[in-house]
Short mmCIF file of C-alpha atoms in Angstrom, two decimals:
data_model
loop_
_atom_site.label_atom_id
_atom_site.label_comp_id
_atom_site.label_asym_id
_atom_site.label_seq_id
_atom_site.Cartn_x
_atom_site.Cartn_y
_atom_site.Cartn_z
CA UNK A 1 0.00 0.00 0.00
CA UNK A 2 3.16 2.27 1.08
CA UNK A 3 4.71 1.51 -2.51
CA UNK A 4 1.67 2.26 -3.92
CA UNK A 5 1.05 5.98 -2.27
CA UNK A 6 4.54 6.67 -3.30
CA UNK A 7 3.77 5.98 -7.02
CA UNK A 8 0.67 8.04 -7.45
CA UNK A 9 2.08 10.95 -5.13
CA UNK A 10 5.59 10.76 -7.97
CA UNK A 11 3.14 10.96 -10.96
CA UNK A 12 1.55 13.95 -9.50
CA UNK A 13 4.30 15.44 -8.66
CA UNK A 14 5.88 15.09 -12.52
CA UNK A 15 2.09 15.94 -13.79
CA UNK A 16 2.29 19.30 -11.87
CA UNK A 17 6.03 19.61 -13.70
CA UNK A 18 4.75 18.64 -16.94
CA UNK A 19 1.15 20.47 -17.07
CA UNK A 20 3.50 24.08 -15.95
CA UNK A 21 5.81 23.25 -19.18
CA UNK A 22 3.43 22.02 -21.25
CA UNK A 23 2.18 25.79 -21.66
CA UNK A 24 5.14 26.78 -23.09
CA UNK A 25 4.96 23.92 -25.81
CA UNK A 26 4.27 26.90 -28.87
CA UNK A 27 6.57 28.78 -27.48
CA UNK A 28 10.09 29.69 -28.89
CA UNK A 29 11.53 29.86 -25.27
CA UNK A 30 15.61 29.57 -24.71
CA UNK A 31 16.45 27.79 -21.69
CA UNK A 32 19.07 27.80 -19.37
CA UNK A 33 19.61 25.46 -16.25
CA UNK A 34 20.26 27.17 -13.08
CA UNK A 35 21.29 26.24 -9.58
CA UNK A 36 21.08 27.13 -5.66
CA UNK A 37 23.74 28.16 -4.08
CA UNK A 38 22.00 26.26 -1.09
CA UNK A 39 19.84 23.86 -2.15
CA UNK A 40 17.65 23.76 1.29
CA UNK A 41 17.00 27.41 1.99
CA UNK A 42 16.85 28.45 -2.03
CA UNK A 43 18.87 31.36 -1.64
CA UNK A 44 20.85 32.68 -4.47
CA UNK A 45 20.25 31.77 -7.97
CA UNK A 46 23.61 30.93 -9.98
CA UNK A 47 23.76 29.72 -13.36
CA UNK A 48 27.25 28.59 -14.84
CA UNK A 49 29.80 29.34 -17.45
CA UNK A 50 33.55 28.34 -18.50
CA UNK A 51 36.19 30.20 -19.32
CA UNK A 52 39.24 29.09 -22.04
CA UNK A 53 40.32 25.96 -20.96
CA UNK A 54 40.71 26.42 -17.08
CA UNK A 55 39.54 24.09 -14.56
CA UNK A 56 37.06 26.57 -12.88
CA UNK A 57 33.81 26.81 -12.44
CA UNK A 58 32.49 30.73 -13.13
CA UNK A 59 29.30 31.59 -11.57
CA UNK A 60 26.86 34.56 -12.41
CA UNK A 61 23.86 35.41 -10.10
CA UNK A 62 20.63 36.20 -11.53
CA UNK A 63 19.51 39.33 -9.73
CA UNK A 64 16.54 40.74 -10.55
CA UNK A 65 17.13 43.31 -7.88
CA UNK A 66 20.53 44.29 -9.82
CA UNK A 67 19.63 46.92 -12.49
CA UNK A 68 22.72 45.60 -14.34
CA UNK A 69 24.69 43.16 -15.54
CA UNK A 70 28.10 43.19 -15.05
CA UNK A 71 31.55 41.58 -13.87
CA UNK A 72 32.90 41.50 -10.59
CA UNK A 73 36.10 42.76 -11.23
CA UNK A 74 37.65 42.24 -8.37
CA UNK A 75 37.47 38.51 -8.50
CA UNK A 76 38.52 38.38 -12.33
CA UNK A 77 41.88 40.08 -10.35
CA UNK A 78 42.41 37.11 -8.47
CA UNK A 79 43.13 35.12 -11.82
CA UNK A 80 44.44 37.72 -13.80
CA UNK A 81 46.95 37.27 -11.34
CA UNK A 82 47.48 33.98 -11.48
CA UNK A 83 47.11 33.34 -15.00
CA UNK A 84 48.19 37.19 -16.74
CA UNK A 85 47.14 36.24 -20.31
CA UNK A 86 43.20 36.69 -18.95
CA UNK A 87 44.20 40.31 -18.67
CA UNK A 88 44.01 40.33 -22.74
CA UNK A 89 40.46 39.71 -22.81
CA UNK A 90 39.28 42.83 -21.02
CA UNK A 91 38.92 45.33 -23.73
CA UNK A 92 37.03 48.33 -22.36
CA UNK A 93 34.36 49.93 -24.76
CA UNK A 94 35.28 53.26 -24.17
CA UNK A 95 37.41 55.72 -21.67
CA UNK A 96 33.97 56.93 -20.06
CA UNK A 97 33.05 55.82 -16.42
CA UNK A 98 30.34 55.87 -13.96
CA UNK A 99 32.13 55.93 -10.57
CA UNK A 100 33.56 52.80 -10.16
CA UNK A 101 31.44 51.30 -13.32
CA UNK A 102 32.55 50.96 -17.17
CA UNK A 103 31.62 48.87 -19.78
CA UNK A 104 33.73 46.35 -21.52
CA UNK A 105 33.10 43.63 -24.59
CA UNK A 106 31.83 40.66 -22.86
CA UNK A 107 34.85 37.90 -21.88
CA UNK A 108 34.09 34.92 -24.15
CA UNK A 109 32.52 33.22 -21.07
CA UNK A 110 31.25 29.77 -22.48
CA UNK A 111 27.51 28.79 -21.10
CA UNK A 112 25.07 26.09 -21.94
CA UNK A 113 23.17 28.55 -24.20
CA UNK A 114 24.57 31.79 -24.38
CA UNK A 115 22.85 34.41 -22.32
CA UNK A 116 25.34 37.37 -21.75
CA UNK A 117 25.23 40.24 -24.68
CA UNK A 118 28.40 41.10 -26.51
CA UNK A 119 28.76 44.28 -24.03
CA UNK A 120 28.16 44.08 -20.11
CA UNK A 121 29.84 46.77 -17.07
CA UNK A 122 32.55 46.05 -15.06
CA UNK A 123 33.44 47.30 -11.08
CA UNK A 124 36.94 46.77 -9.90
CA UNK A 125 35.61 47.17 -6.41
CA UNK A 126 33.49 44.13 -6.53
CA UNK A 127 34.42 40.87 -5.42
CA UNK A 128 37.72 39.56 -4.54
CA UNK A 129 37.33 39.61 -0.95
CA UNK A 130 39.18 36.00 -0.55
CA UNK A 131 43.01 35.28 -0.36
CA UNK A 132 44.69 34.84 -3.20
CA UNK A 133 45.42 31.08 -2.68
CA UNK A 134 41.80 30.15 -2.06
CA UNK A 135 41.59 29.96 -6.06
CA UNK A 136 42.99 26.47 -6.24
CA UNK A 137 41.15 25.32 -3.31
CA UNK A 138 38.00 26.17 -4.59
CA UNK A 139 37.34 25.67 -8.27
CA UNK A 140 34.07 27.97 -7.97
CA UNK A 141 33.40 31.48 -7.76
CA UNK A 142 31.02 34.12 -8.15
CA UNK A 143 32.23 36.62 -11.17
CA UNK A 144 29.28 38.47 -12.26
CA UNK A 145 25.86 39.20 -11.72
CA UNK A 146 22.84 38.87 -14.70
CA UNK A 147 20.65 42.03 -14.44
CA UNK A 148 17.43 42.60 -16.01
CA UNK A 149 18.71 45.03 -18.00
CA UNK A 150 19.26 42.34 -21.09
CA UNK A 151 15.62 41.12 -20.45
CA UNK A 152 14.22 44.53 -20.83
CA UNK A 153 12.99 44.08 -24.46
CA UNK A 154 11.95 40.33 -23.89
CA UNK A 155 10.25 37.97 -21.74
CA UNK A 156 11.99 36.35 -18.72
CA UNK A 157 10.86 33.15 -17.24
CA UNK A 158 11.95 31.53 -14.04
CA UNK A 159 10.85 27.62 -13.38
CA UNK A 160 11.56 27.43 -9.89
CA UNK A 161 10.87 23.44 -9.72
CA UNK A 162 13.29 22.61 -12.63
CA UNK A 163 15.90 24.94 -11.91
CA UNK A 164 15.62 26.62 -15.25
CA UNK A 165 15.87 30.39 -16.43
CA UNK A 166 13.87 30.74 -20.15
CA UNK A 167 13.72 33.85 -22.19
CA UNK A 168 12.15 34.51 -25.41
CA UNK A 169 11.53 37.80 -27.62
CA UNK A 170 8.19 37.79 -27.09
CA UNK A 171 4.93 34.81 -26.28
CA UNK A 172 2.25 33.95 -28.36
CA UNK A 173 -0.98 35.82 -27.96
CA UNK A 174 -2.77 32.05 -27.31
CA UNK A 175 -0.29 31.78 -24.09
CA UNK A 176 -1.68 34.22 -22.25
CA UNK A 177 -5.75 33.27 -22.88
CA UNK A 178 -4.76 30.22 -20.38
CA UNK A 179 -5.65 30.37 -16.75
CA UNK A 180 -2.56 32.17 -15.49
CA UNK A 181 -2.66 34.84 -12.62
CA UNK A 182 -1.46 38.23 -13.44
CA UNK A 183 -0.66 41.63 -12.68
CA UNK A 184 0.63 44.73 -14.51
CA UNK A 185 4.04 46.22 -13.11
CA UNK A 186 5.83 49.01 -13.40
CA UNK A 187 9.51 49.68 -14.54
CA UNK A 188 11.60 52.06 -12.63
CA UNK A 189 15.15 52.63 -13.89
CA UNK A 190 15.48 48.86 -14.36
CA UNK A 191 13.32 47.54 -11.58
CA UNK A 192 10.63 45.72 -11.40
CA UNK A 193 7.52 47.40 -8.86
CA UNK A 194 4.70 45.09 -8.39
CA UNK A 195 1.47 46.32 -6.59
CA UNK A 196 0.53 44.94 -3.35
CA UNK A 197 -2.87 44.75 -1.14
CA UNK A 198 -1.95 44.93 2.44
CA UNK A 199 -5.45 45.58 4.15
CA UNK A 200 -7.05 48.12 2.43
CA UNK A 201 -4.23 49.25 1.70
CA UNK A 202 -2.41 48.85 -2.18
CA UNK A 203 1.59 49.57 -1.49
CA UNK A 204 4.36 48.83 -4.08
CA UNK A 205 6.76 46.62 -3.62
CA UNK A 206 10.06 45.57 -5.99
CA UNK A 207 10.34 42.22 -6.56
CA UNK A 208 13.84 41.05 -6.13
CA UNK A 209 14.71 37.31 -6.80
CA UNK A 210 18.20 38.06 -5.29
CA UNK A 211 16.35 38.67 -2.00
CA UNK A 212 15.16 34.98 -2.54
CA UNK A 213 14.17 33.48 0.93
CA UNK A 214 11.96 36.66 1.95
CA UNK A 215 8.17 36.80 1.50
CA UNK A 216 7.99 40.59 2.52
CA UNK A 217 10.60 42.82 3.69
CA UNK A 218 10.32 46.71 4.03
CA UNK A 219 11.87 49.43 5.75
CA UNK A 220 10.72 50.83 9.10
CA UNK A 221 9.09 54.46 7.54
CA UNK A 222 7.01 52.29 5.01
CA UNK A 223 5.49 49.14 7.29
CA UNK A 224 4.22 51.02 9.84
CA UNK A 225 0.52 49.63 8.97
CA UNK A 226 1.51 45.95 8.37
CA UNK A 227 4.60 45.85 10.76
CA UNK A 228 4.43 42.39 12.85
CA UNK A 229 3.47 43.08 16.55
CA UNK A 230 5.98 40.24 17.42
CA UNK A 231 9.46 39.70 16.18
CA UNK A 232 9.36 36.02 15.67
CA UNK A 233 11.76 34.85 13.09
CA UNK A 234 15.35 35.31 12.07
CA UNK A 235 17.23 34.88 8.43
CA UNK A 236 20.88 35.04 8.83
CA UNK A 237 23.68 36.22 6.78
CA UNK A 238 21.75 38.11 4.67
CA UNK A 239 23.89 40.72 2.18
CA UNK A 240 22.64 43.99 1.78
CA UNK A 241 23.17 44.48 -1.97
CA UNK A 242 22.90 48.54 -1.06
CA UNK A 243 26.05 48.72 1.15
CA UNK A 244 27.47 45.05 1.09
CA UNK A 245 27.29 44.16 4.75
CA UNK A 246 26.04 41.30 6.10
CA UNK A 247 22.88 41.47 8.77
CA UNK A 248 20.24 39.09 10.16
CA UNK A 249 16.95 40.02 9.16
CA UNK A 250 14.48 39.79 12.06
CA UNK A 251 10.79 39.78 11.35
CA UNK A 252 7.02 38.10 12.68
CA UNK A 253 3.61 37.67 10.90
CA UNK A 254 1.31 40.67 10.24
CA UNK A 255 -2.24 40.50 10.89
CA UNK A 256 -2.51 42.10 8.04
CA UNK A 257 -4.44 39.88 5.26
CA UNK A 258 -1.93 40.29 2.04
CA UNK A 259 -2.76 39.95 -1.71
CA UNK A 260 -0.68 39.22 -4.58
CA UNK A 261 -1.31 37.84 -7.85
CA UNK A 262 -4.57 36.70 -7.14
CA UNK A 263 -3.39 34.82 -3.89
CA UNK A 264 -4.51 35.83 -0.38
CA UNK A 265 -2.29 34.94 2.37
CA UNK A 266 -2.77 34.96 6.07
CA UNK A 267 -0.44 35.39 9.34
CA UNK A 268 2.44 36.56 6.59
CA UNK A 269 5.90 36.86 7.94
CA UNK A 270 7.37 40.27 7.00
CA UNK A 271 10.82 41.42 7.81
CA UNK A 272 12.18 44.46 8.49
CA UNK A 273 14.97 46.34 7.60
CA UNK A 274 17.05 48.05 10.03
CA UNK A 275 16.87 51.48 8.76
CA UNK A 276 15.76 53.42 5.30
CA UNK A 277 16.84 52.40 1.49
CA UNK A 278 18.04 55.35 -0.79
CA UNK A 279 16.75 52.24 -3.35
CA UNK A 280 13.38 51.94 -1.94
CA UNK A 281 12.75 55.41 -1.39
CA UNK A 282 13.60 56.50 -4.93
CA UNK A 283 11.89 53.83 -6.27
CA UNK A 284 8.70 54.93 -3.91
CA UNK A 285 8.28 50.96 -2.70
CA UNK A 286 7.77 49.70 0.32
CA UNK A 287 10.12 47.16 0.22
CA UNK A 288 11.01 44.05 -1.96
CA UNK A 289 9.38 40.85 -2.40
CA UNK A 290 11.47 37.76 -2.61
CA UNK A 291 10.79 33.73 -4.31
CA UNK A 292 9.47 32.42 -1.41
CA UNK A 293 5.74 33.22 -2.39
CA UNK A 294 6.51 32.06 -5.95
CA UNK A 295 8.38 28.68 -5.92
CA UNK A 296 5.31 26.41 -6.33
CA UNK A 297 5.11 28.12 -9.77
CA UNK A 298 6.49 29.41 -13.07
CA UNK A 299 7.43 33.34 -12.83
CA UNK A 300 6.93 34.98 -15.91
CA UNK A 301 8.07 38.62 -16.02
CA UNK A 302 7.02 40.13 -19.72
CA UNK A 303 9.13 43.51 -20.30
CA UNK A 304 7.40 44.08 -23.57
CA UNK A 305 3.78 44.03 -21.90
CA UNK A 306 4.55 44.96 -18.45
CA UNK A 307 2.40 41.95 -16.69
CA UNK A 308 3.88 39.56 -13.96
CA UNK A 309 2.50 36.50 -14.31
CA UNK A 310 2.42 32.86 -12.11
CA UNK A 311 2.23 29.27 -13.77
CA UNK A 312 0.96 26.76 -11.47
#
């Protein structure tokens, strides 16, 4: 009887899997595998690339948080050190910078489709922050982060149960007359703002996949109305993309019914920053939503239309 359970429960399992890609079936979708950088709490998103013939492993986060895309130049340092000739395929676009930001012809990083364009940014004062002889005892590292910038004029998809990233110029006008839940966004300067009902309340928030484990988190000014009367819960080590420390972010429900998407949720956990975002507050957002709301379902994020959609 035990064997038996564990049959039916597999083929609905792989039925859910198959019925969420089987909507995609007409469509000319790109995909590219992904994986955690911890499996259990789903955390960071990495997808992987080669570079020449060395024995490494070069990982690039997808961050839809990050309006860029770009190379952590600090860590490319660590090799160009050991192995100078790498040095030769950094050709800078032009002599203009941003601060600490220019852009460069994309290194001929090798991926299992190719998803960087021909020109990305670089920021000497990113990465790097490991001794120079951890690079032989640890064959992989984070180089670069994938921004939404180079999704801006297409449609990004994020399967969440198959650990795949799809993009595609545009999707059919039959795809979207299926039973999907969705939302119109908006797009600030690269970001993505999706509307929220807290209450009676409707309050933007940006939806951030780099801020994966979160539900809700928002800044003190803008949760007074929803803020949890008990702080209940704690995620550790969490990076604040902003000014690159490291914090635990404390939070506790709301009794605040909350409404994405179509889905109602009750007894929410929302955490809370410590203090104010220059991010948020230009942005005029509450705060950022992260995948843990989403990863029963396919995320589709269409630039050219500006709707949000879920897959079950």
């Amino acid at each position: 009887m035990k064997q038996i359970f564990t049959v039916i429960t597999l083929l609905l399992f792989l039925g859910r899997i198959s019925f969420g890609q089987s909507k995609f079936k007409k469509e000319k979708v790109i995909w590219v595998a992904f994986d955690w950088a911890d499996p259990d709490y789903k955390d960071v998103m990495l997808i992987t690339s080669r570079l020449d013939t060395l024995d490494y492993f070069f990982r690039w986060q997808l961050d839809t948080g990050s309006p860029y895309t770009y190379l952590e130049g600090g860590t490319f340092k660590k090799f160009t050190n050991k192995f100078p000739y790498l040095a030769d395929k950094i050709k800078r676009v032009d002599t203009v910078c941003n601060g600490n930001w220019y852009k460069i012809f994309t290194p001929p990083f090798k991926f299992e489709k190719q998803i960087l364009p021909s020109i990305i940014l670089k920021n000497d004062k990113i990465g790097g922050g490991f001794s120079q002889d951890l690079l032989d005892k640890y064959k992989g590292f984070s180089i670069g982060t994938i921004g939404v910038d180079i999704f801006k004029e297409k449609v990004l998809i994020l399967d969440f149960k198959n650990k795949k990233i799809g993009y595609c110029d545009n999707l059919t006008k039959g795809f979207y007359k299926q039973k999907i839940s969705s939302s119109p966004f908006q797009f600030y300067k690269n970001r993505i703002i999706l509307p929220v009902q807290i209450g009676n309340k409707k309050i933007n928030f940006m939806y951030d996949c780099g801020a994966s484990m979160f539900t809700l988190n928002a800044t003190p000014k803008y949760s007074k109305s929803f803020a949890p009367k008990q702080l209940t819960d704690t995620l550790y080590n969490i990076n604040n993309g902003e000014s690159g420390t490291v914090y635990n972010a404390v939070g506790g429900k709301t009794d605040k019914q909350v409404k994405i998407l179509g889905n109602t949720y009750k007894n929410m956990t929302v955490y809370l920053e410590k203090g104010e975002s220059d991010i948020f507050e230009e942005a005029k957002v509450a705060g950022a939503i992260g995948n843990k709301l989403f990863l029963d379902h396919i995320v589709i994020i269409d630039f050219r239309t500006k709707r949000f959609s879920l897959v079950d």
